[in-house]
């Protein structure tokens, strides 16, 4: 997705830079777009690594910090690029950074990227979204961005370790702090003795220091009465009565058990200590996920004590290329008869559900890496969709083995040339047999969203046509001076899909396309 050239971001790029006098933005061509796309994405990821490096949350980015941030990025550019994209097939536009390239990257970061992020990507803890899917996707994104700490590399082993905040964030995901009514049930399913015992036996041997640090937790787990009393803290009624600081502390206690599952990529599990450093690194994000009401959006700054304040934090999700606000602004430019009718709240909801579904699969892959217990738990929570419908994993007793790779959000790239290919006539299943075609990716993304989130069809009137429409509106392509797609284009795409649905009924090897057209076929006949 590094070469997205026709997003709503690029449609309005001239508005972002209209006050800029820099020569680097005077001639916009595809090469420049690709370079800016890369620098922007690397910078966005880097801001989270910068926070780990400084061990402080970015509540804003003052102009005085621009140079420090850009120097940090340039000094670590290769590593930051690798962790930003995590795809060996994607090559950097700056393979060997010479002085000329350093100046260019620094200019783009300081004169444009940071200013754009400041204007578009900071959230206030006083203004929290009520959309569950968006909040869960944000938690997944934050967990991914804080997964590794690239600032401390084991040169001997050439290895990077998990950050000190990763076990805490994974714990929040595993118990789903955004659904208090389900937390107790999930804690019992994830952190039971069988899973902990299995995880304890696998992986690297704990050091004597780690065993000593973990001993009180192990003894606590053996005491039924103490354990049950602790778990009651997570019961919905009790949970909603306590403040964010108290919620942090009990989740942190639970995250000590999580370190057992993650220990292969933790240099020392005791690094999370009693939570002071963890709290300092992520306190600005806690209200987004742990506040039960608006008042709980106020939080102690940096430490557990002190006055309560509203805080700002940079959004874990980079919305540069699919910003609903800019999409709505774009739509309002055109005459009524030319518009594709849609509802703004539905557009936001659609993007949130797609993000939720794709991030859910990403987190499964991450948590399957170590001993796999956490990943298996996440799969079991969505077994009907992930295993029984989409067949991404096969179940063997209580374990899940990888069977078939799923589509990723970064595969979406509806540039004008890719969109035009979707309008071409093709024979039977030729287009969706090509895993990299945007028609195939669109159908896979929508099918994944339906199976991970069974409430999605109802939210869009059980209409696959509606889902297709919102997909194209959300992801483009866009041109500022014209509409890049019309109602007629949508009708043509619907016609092609209808043809596929008819052919699917007679197809012998339905399992070959179950992840793209099979789920839509079921939805089509459900109506």
Coordinates of C-alpha atoms in Angstrom, one line a residue:
X1 CA 0.0 0.0 0.0
X2 CA 3.1 2.2 -0.1
X3 CA 2.3 3.5 -3.6
X4 CA -1.2 4.9 -2.9
X5 CA -1.4 7.7 -5.5
X6 CA -5.1 8.6 -5.8
X7 CA -6.4 8.8 -2.2
X8 CA -8.4 11.7 -0.8
X9 CA -5.1 12.9 0.8
X10 CA -3.5 13.5 -2.6
X11 CA -6.7 15.0 -3.9
X12 CA -6.3 17.8 -1.4
X13 CA -2.5 17.9 -1.1
X14 CA -2.3 21.4 -2.6
X15 CA -4.5 22.7 0.2
X16 CA -2.2 21.2 2.8
X17 CA 0.8 22.9 1.3
X18 CA -0.7 26.1 -0.1
X19 CA 1.3 28.3 2.4
X20 CA 4.4 26.3 1.8
X21 CA 7.2 27.9 -0.3
X22 CA 9.5 24.9 -0.4
X23 CA 10.7 24.0 -3.9
X24 CA 10.3 20.3 -3.1
X25 CA 6.6 20.6 -3.4
X26 CA 6.4 22.6 -6.6
X27 CA 6.3 19.7 -9.1
X28 CA 4.1 16.8 -8.0
X29 CA 4.8 13.6 -9.8
X30 CA 4.4 9.9 -9.0
X31 CA 7.9 9.6 -7.8
X32 CA 7.5 12.5 -5.3
X33 CA 4.2 11.0 -4.2
X34 CA 5.8 7.7 -3.5
X35 CA 8.6 9.3 -1.5
X36 CA 6.2 11.4 0.6
X37 CA 4.0 8.4 1.2
X38 CA 6.9 6.5 2.5
X39 CA 8.3 9.3 4.7
X40 CA 4.8 10.0 6.1
X41 CA 4.2 6.4 7.1
X42 CA 7.7 6.0 8.5
X43 CA 7.3 9.3 10.5
X44 CA 3.9 8.2 11.9
X45 CA 5.3 4.9 13.2
X46 CA 8.4 6.7 14.4
X47 CA 6.5 9.0 16.7
X48 CA 5.5 6.0 18.8
X49 CA 9.1 4.7 18.9
X50 CA 10.2 8.2 19.8
X51 CA 7.9 8.1 22.8
X52 CA 9.4 4.8 23.9
X53 CA 12.9 6.3 23.4
X54 CA 12.0 9.3 25.5
X55 CA 9.7 7.3 27.8
X56 CA 7.2 10.1 27.6
X57 CA 3.9 10.6 25.9
X58 CA 3.5 13.1 23.1
X59 CA 0.6 15.3 24.2
X60 CA 1.5 17.6 21.4
X61 CA 4.5 18.3 19.1
X62 CA 6.0 21.7 19.6
X63 CA 7.9 23.2 16.6
X64 CA 11.0 23.2 18.8
X65 CA 10.9 19.4 18.8
X66 CA 10.7 19.1 15.0
X67 CA 14.5 18.9 14.5
X68 CA 15.0 16.3 17.3
X69 CA 12.3 14.1 15.9
X70 CA 13.6 14.3 12.3
X71 CA 17.1 13.6 13.4
X72 CA 15.9 10.6 15.3
X73 CA 14.1 9.3 12.2
X74 CA 17.0 9.8 9.9
X75 CA 19.4 8.1 12.3
X76 CA 17.2 5.1 12.5
X77 CA 15.6 5.2 9.1
X78 CA 16.3 1.7 7.9
X79 CA 15.0 0.0 11.1
X80 CA 12.0 2.3 11.2
X81 CA 11.2 1.5 7.6
X82 CA 11.4 -2.3 8.2
X83 CA 9.1 -2.1 11.2
X84 CA 6.7 0.4 9.6
X85 CA 5.9 -1.9 6.7
X86 CA 6.9 -5.4 7.9
X87 CA 6.9 -6.7 4.4
X88 CA 10.2 -7.8 2.7
X89 CA 8.6 -7.2 -0.7
X90 CA 8.4 -3.5 -0.2
X91 CA 11.6 -1.6 -1.0
X92 CA 12.5 1.8 0.3
X93 CA 12.9 4.7 -2.0
X94 CA 15.9 5.6 0.1
X95 CA 18.0 2.5 0.2
X96 CA 21.3 4.3 0.9
X97 CA 20.7 7.6 2.5
X98 CA 23.3 10.2 1.4
X99 CA 23.5 13.8 2.5
X100 CA 21.2 15.0 -0.3
X101 CA 18.5 12.5 0.7
X102 CA 18.9 13.3 4.4
X103 CA 18.2 17.0 3.6
X104 CA 15.2 16.0 1.5
X105 CA 13.7 13.7 4.2
X106 CA 14.3 16.3 6.9
X107 CA 12.6 18.9 4.8
X108 CA 9.5 16.8 4.2
X109 CA 9.2 15.8 7.8
X110 CA 9.7 19.2 9.3
X111 CA 8.0 21.4 6.7
X112 CA 5.0 19.2 6.0
X113 CA 4.5 15.8 7.7
X114 CA 4.7 16.8 11.3
X115 CA 2.4 19.9 10.7
X116 CA -0.1 17.7 8.9
X117 CA -0.1 15.1 11.8
X118 CA -0.5 17.9 14.4
X119 CA -3.6 19.2 12.5
X120 CA -5.3 15.9 11.7
X121 CA -4.1 13.2 14.1
X122 CA -4.3 14.3 17.8
X123 CA -7.2 13.2 20.0
X124 CA -8.4 14.7 23.2
X125 CA -9.4 12.4 26.1
X126 CA -12.4 14.6 26.5
X127 CA -13.7 13.6 23.1
X128 CA -13.8 9.8 22.9
X129 CA -15.5 7.9 20.1
X130 CA -18.5 5.7 21.1
X131 CA -17.9 3.4 18.2
X132 CA -16.7 0.0 19.6
X133 CA -15.2 -1.1 16.4
X134 CA -13.1 2.0 16.0
X135 CA -11.9 1.9 19.6
X136 CA -10.9 -1.7 19.3
X137 CA -9.1 -1.0 16.1
X138 CA -7.3 1.8 17.8
X139 CA -6.2 -0.5 20.6
X140 CA -4.9 -3.0 18.1
X141 CA -3.1 -0.3 16.3
X142 CA -1.5 1.0 19.5
X143 CA -0.5 -2.5 20.4
X144 CA 1.2 -3.0 17.0
X145 CA 3.0 0.3 17.1
X146 CA 4.3 -0.4 20.6
X147 CA 5.0 -4.1 20.0
X148 CA 8.8 -3.8 19.6
X149 CA 11.2 -1.2 21.0
X150 CA 13.7 -0.7 18.2
X151 CA 15.8 1.6 20.5
X152 CA 17.4 -1.3 22.2
X153 CA 18.8 -4.0 19.9
X154 CA 20.6 -7.1 21.1
X155 CA 23.6 -6.7 18.8
X156 CA 25.0 -10.1 19.7
X157 CA 21.8 -11.9 18.7
X158 CA 20.8 -9.2 16.2
X159 CA 17.4 -9.2 17.8
X160 CA 14.8 -6.6 18.9
X161 CA 12.7 -7.2 22.0
X162 CA 9.1 -6.3 22.9
X163 CA 8.6 -2.9 24.6
X164 CA 7.8 -2.6 28.3
X165 CA 4.2 -1.6 27.4
X166 CA 3.4 -4.5 25.1
X167 CA 2.3 -7.0 27.7
X168 CA -0.1 -4.5 29.2
X169 CA -1.6 -3.6 25.8
X170 CA -1.9 -7.3 24.8
X171 CA -3.7 -8.0 28.1
X172 CA -6.2 -5.2 27.4
X173 CA -6.8 -6.8 24.0
X174 CA -7.2 -10.3 25.3
X175 CA -9.8 -9.5 27.9
X176 CA -11.3 -6.7 25.6
X177 CA -11.6 -3.9 28.1
X178 CA -14.0 -2.2 25.7
X179 CA -16.7 -4.8 26.6
X180 CA -16.8 -5.0 30.4
X181 CA -19.8 -7.4 30.3
X182 CA -17.5 -10.1 28.7
X183 CA -14.3 -9.5 30.6
X184 CA -14.7 -12.0 33.5
X185 CA -15.6 -14.7 31.0
X186 CA -12.5 -13.9 28.8
X187 CA -10.2 -13.8 31.8
X188 CA -11.3 -17.2 32.8
X189 CA -10.8 -18.6 29.3
X190 CA -7.4 -17.0 28.7
X191 CA -5.7 -16.9 32.1
X192 CA -6.7 -20.4 33.3
X193 CA -4.3 -22.8 34.9
X194 CA -4.1 -25.0 31.9
X195 CA -3.1 -22.2 29.5
X196 CA -0.6 -20.8 32.0
X197 CA 0.9 -24.2 32.7
X198 CA 1.3 -24.9 29.0
X199 CA 2.9 -21.5 28.3
X200 CA 5.2 -21.9 31.3
X201 CA 6.6 -25.2 29.9
X202 CA 7.3 -23.7 26.5
X203 CA 9.9 -21.2 25.3
X204 CA 13.1 -20.0 26.9
X205 CA 14.1 -20.8 30.5
X206 CA 13.3 -18.1 33.0
X207 CA 16.3 -16.7 34.8
X208 CA 16.4 -16.9 38.6
X209 CA 15.7 -13.2 38.8
X210 CA 12.6 -13.6 36.7
X211 CA 11.4 -16.6 38.7
X212 CA 11.8 -14.7 41.9
X213 CA 9.9 -11.7 40.5
X214 CA 7.1 -14.0 39.3
X215 CA 6.9 -16.1 42.4
X216 CA 4.2 -13.9 44.2
X217 CA 2.1 -14.0 41.1
X218 CA 2.3 -17.8 40.9
X219 CA 1.4 -18.2 44.6
X220 CA -1.5 -15.8 44.0
X221 CA -2.8 -17.9 41.2
X222 CA -2.7 -21.0 43.4
X223 CA -5.0 -19.3 46.0
X224 CA -8.6 -19.8 44.7
X225 CA -10.1 -17.3 47.1
X226 CA -7.7 -14.5 46.4
X227 CA -7.9 -15.2 42.6
X228 CA -11.7 -15.1 42.5
X229 CA -11.8 -11.9 44.6
X230 CA -9.3 -10.3 42.1
X231 CA -11.3 -11.4 39.1
X232 CA -14.4 -9.8 40.6
X233 CA -12.8 -6.4 40.0
X234 CA -13.4 -7.0 36.3
X235 CA -17.1 -7.6 36.8
X236 CA -19.0 -4.9 34.9
X237 CA -20.7 -3.3 37.9
X238 CA -17.5 -3.1 39.8
X239 CA -15.4 -2.1 36.8
X240 CA -17.5 0.9 36.0
X241 CA -17.2 2.3 39.6
X242 CA -13.4 2.5 39.7
X243 CA -11.3 5.2 38.0
X244 CA -8.8 4.8 35.2
X245 CA -5.8 4.7 37.6
X246 CA -7.3 1.7 39.6
X247 CA -8.2 0.0 36.3
X248 CA -4.6 0.4 35.1
X249 CA -3.3 -1.2 38.3
X250 CA -5.4 -4.3 38.2
X251 CA -4.8 -4.8 34.5
X252 CA -1.1 -4.4 35.2
X253 CA -1.3 -7.2 37.7
X254 CA -2.9 -9.4 35.1
X255 CA -0.2 -8.4 32.6
X256 CA 2.4 -10.1 34.8
X257 CA 0.8 -13.4 33.8
X258 CA 0.8 -12.2 30.2
X259 CA 4.6 -12.0 30.3
X260 CA 4.8 -15.8 30.7
X261 CA 3.1 -16.1 27.3
X262 CA 5.4 -13.5 25.7
X263 CA 8.7 -14.2 27.4
X264 CA 10.6 -15.4 24.3
X265 CA 10.7 -11.8 23.0
X266 CA 11.0 -10.1 26.4
X267 CA 14.6 -9.7 27.5
X268 CA 13.5 -9.8 31.1
X269 CA 9.9 -10.2 32.1
X270 CA 10.5 -8.2 35.3
X271 CA 11.1 -5.1 33.2
X272 CA 7.5 -4.1 33.5
X273 CA 8.1 -3.9 37.3
X274 CA 5.2 -2.4 39.3
X275 CA 4.0 -0.4 36.3
X276 CA 5.3 3.1 36.9
X277 CA 7.3 3.2 33.6
X278 CA 4.5 1.6 31.7
X279 CA 2.0 4.2 33.0
X280 CA 4.3 7.0 32.1
X281 CA 4.7 5.8 28.6
X282 CA 1.0 5.3 27.8
X283 CA -1.0 7.3 30.3
X284 CA -2.4 9.6 27.5
X285 CA -4.1 6.6 25.8
X286 CA -5.7 5.1 28.9
X287 CA -8.8 7.3 28.9
X288 CA -9.5 6.2 25.3
X289 CA -9.9 2.6 26.4
X290 CA -10.6 2.6 30.2
X291 CA -12.9 5.5 30.9
X292 CA -16.5 4.5 31.7
X293 CA -17.8 8.1 31.5
X294 CA -16.6 11.5 30.5
X295 CA -15.3 12.4 33.9
X296 CA -12.9 9.5 33.8
X297 CA -11.3 11.1 30.7
X298 CA -9.3 13.1 33.1
X299 CA -6.2 11.4 34.3
X300 CA -3.1 11.8 36.5
X301 CA -0.2 13.2 34.4
X302 CA 2.8 10.9 34.1
X303 CA 2.5 9.4 37.6
X304 CA -0.2 7.8 39.6
X305 CA -0.6 10.8 41.8
X306 CA -1.3 14.5 41.1
X307 CA -4.1 16.6 39.6
X308 CA -6.5 15.1 37.1
X309 CA -6.3 16.6 33.6
X310 CA -7.6 16.0 30.1
X311 CA -4.8 15.0 27.8
X312 CA -4.1 14.7 24.1
X313 CA -2.5 11.8 22.3
X314 CA -1.6 11.0 18.7
X315 CA -4.1 8.6 17.1
X316 CA -2.7 5.1 16.8
X317 CA -4.4 4.8 13.4
X318 CA -2.8 6.8 10.6
X319 CA -5.9 8.2 8.7
X320 CA -3.9 10.0 6.0
X321 CA -5.4 8.0 3.1
X322 CA -8.9 7.4 4.3
X323 CA -10.1 10.4 6.3
X324 CA -13.9 10.4 6.4
X325 CA -13.9 14.2 7.1
X326 CA -12.1 14.9 3.8
X327 CA -14.3 12.4 2.0
X328 CA -17.4 14.2 3.1
X329 CA -15.9 17.6 2.1
X330 CA -15.1 16.1 -1.3
X331 CA -18.6 14.8 -1.8
X332 CA -20.2 18.1 -1.1
X333 CA -18.4 19.8 -4.0
X334 CA -20.5 18.0 -6.7
X335 CA -23.9 18.6 -8.0
X336 CA -26.7 16.6 -6.3
X337 CA -27.6 14.5 -9.4
X338 CA -23.9 13.4 -9.7
X339 CA -23.5 12.3 -6.1
X340 CA -23.5 8.8 -4.9
X341 CA -25.8 8.9 -1.9
X342 CA -24.5 7.7 1.4
X343 CA -24.7 8.5 5.1
X344 CA -21.7 10.0 6.8
X345 CA -22.2 8.0 10.0
X346 CA -22.4 4.8 7.9
X347 CA -19.1 5.7 6.2
X348 CA -17.3 6.1 9.5
X349 CA -18.9 2.9 10.8
X350 CA -17.8 1.0 7.7
X351 CA -14.2 2.1 8.0
X352 CA -14.2 1.2 11.7
X353 CA -15.6 -2.3 11.0
X354 CA -13.1 -3.0 8.2
X355 CA -10.2 -1.8 10.5
X356 CA -11.6 -3.9 13.4
X357 CA -11.7 -7.0 11.3
X358 CA -8.3 -6.7 9.6
X359 CA -6.6 -5.7 12.8
X360 CA -8.1 -8.6 14.6
X361 CA -6.5 -11.0 12.2
X362 CA -3.2 -9.1 12.5
X363 CA -3.2 -9.5 16.3
X364 CA -3.9 -13.2 16.0
X365 CA -0.8 -13.5 13.8
X366 CA 1.3 -11.6 16.3
X367 CA 0.1 -13.6 19.3
X368 CA 0.5 -16.9 17.5
X369 CA 4.3 -16.3 17.2
X370 CA 5.5 -17.2 20.7
X371 CA 3.8 -20.3 22.2
X372 CA 0.6 -19.6 20.4
X373 CA -1.7 -19.9 23.4
X374 CA -2.9 -16.3 23.2
X375 CA -3.5 -16.5 19.4
X376 CA -5.5 -19.7 19.9
X377 CA -7.7 -17.9 22.4
X378 CA -8.4 -15.0 20.0
X379 CA -9.2 -17.5 17.3
X380 CA -11.6 -19.4 19.6
X381 CA -13.5 -16.2 20.3
X382 CA -14.3 -15.9 16.6
X383 CA -14.1 -19.6 15.7
X384 CA -17.3 -19.6 13.6
X385 CA -16.0 -17.0 11.2
X386 CA -12.2 -17.7 11.2
X387 CA -12.2 -21.5 11.3
X388 CA -15.6 -22.8 10.2
X389 CA -16.4 -20.2 7.5
X390 CA -13.2 -18.8 6.2
X391 CA -10.9 -21.7 7.0
X392 CA -8.0 -19.5 7.8
X393 CA -7.1 -22.1 10.5
X394 CA -7.8 -25.7 11.1
X395 CA -8.7 -27.0 14.5
X396 CA -6.8 -29.9 15.9
X397 CA -8.2 -30.7 19.4
X398 CA -8.0 -27.3 21.2
X399 CA -5.2 -25.9 18.9
X400 CA -5.5 -24.0 15.7
X401 CA -3.0 -24.6 12.8
X402 CA -2.5 -22.1 10.0
X403 CA -4.2 -23.1 6.8
X404 CA -4.7 -20.1 4.5
X405 CA -3.4 -16.6 4.6
X406 CA -6.0 -13.8 5.0
X407 CA -6.1 -10.5 3.2
X408 CA -4.5 -7.4 4.9
X409 CA -5.7 -3.8 5.1
X410 CA -2.5 -2.6 3.5
X411 CA -3.5 -4.5 0.4
X412 CA -6.2 -2.0 -0.4
X413 CA -5.0 0.3 -3.1
X414 CA -7.8 1.7 -5.2
X415 CA -5.8 4.0 -7.4
X416 CA -7.3 5.1 -10.7
X417 CA -5.6 2.5 -12.7
X418 CA -6.6 -0.3 -10.3
X419 CA -10.2 0.9 -10.2
X420 CA -10.4 1.0 -14.0
X421 CA -9.3 -2.7 -14.1
X422 CA -12.3 -3.5 -11.9
X423 CA -14.6 -2.1 -14.6
X424 CA -13.1 -4.3 -17.3
X425 CA -15.0 -7.4 -18.5
X426 CA -13.4 -10.7 -17.4
X427 CA -14.3 -14.4 -17.7
X428 CA -15.9 -16.2 -14.8
X429 CA -13.5 -16.3 -11.8
X430 CA -10.4 -15.0 -13.5
X431 CA -10.3 -11.7 -11.6
X432 CA -10.9 -13.1 -8.1
X433 CA -8.4 -16.0 -8.8
X434 CA -5.8 -13.3 -9.0
X435 CA -5.1 -12.8 -5.3
X436 CA -3.6 -9.3 -6.0
X437 CA -6.4 -7.9 -8.0
X438 CA -8.3 -5.1 -6.3
X439 CA -11.6 -6.9 -7.1
X440 CA -10.3 -9.9 -5.2
X441 CA -9.0 -7.8 -2.4
X442 CA -12.3 -5.9 -2.1
X443 CA -14.4 -9.1 -1.9
X444 CA -12.0 -10.7 0.6
X445 CA -12.0 -7.6 2.8
X446 CA -15.8 -7.4 2.8
X447 CA -16.1 -11.2 3.4
X448 CA -13.6 -11.0 6.3
X449 CA -15.6 -8.1 7.8
X450 CA -18.8 -10.0 7.7
X451 CA -17.3 -13.2 9.3
X452 CA -15.3 -11.4 12.0
X453 CA -18.2 -9.0 12.7
X454 CA -21.5 -10.9 12.2
X455 CA -23.4 -7.7 13.0
X456 CA -22.1 -5.9 9.9
X457 CA -24.7 -7.2 7.5
X458 CA -27.6 -5.9 9.6
X459 CA -25.8 -2.5 10.0
X460 CA -25.8 -2.2 6.2
X461 CA -29.4 -3.6 5.6
X462 CA -28.2 -7.1 4.7
X463 CA -27.0 -5.7 1.4
X464 CA -23.7 -6.6 -0.2
X465 CA -24.4 -3.8 -2.7
X466 CA -24.3 -1.3 0.2
X467 CA -21.0 -2.8 1.5
X468 CA -19.5 -2.5 -1.9
X469 CA -20.6 1.1 -2.2
X470 CA -19.2 2.1 1.1
X471 CA -15.9 0.3 0.4
X472 CA -15.4 2.4 -2.8
X473 CA -16.5 5.6 -1.2
X474 CA -14.1 4.9 1.7
X475 CA -11.0 4.0 -0.3
X476 CA -11.3 5.9 -3.5
X477 CA -9.9 6.6 -6.0
X478 CA -10.2 10.4 -5.7
X479 CA -9.4 13.4 -7.9
X480 CA -10.1 16.9 -6.6
X481 CA -11.5 18.5 -9.8
X482 CA -13.6 15.5 -10.8
X483 CA -15.4 12.4 -9.6
X484 CA -13.2 9.4 -10.2
X485 CA -16.2 7.0 -10.0
X486 CA -19.9 7.4 -10.7
X487 CA -23.2 5.5 -10.0
X488 CA -22.7 3.9 -13.4
X489 CA -19.4 2.5 -12.3
X490 CA -21.0 1.1 -9.2
X491 CA -23.7 -0.5 -11.3
X492 CA -21.1 -2.2 -13.5
X493 CA -19.2 -3.6 -10.5
X494 CA -22.5 -4.9 -9.0
X495 CA -23.3 -6.5 -12.4
X496 CA -20.0 -8.3 -12.4
X497 CA -20.5 -9.5 -8.8
X498 CA -24.0 -10.7 -9.6
X499 CA -22.6 -12.7 -12.4
X500 CA -20.1 -14.3 -10.1
X501 CA -22.8 -15.1 -7.6
X502 CA -24.8 -16.9 -10.4
X503 CA -21.7 -18.8 -11.5
X504 CA -20.8 -19.7 -7.9
X505 CA -23.9 -21.8 -7.5
X506 CA -22.7 -24.2 -10.2
X507 CA -19.0 -24.1 -9.2
X508 CA -17.6 -27.5 -8.2
X509 CA -14.7 -26.3 -6.1
X510 CA -16.4 -23.7 -4.0
X511 CA -13.7 -23.9 -1.3
X512 CA -11.3 -22.1 -3.7
X513 CA -13.3 -18.8 -3.5
X514 CA -15.1 -19.1 -0.2
X515 CA -13.1 -16.2 1.2
X516 CA -14.2 -13.8 -1.6
X517 CA -17.5 -14.7 -3.2
X518 CA -18.8 -17.6 -1.0
X519 CA -19.7 -15.4 2.0
X520 CA -21.4 -12.8 -0.3
X521 CA -23.4 -15.7 -1.8
X522 CA -24.8 -16.6 1.6
X523 CA -25.6 -12.9 2.3
X524 CA -27.3 -12.6 -1.2
X525 CA -29.6 -15.5 -0.5
X526 CA -30.3 -14.5 3.1
X527 CA -32.2 -11.4 2.0

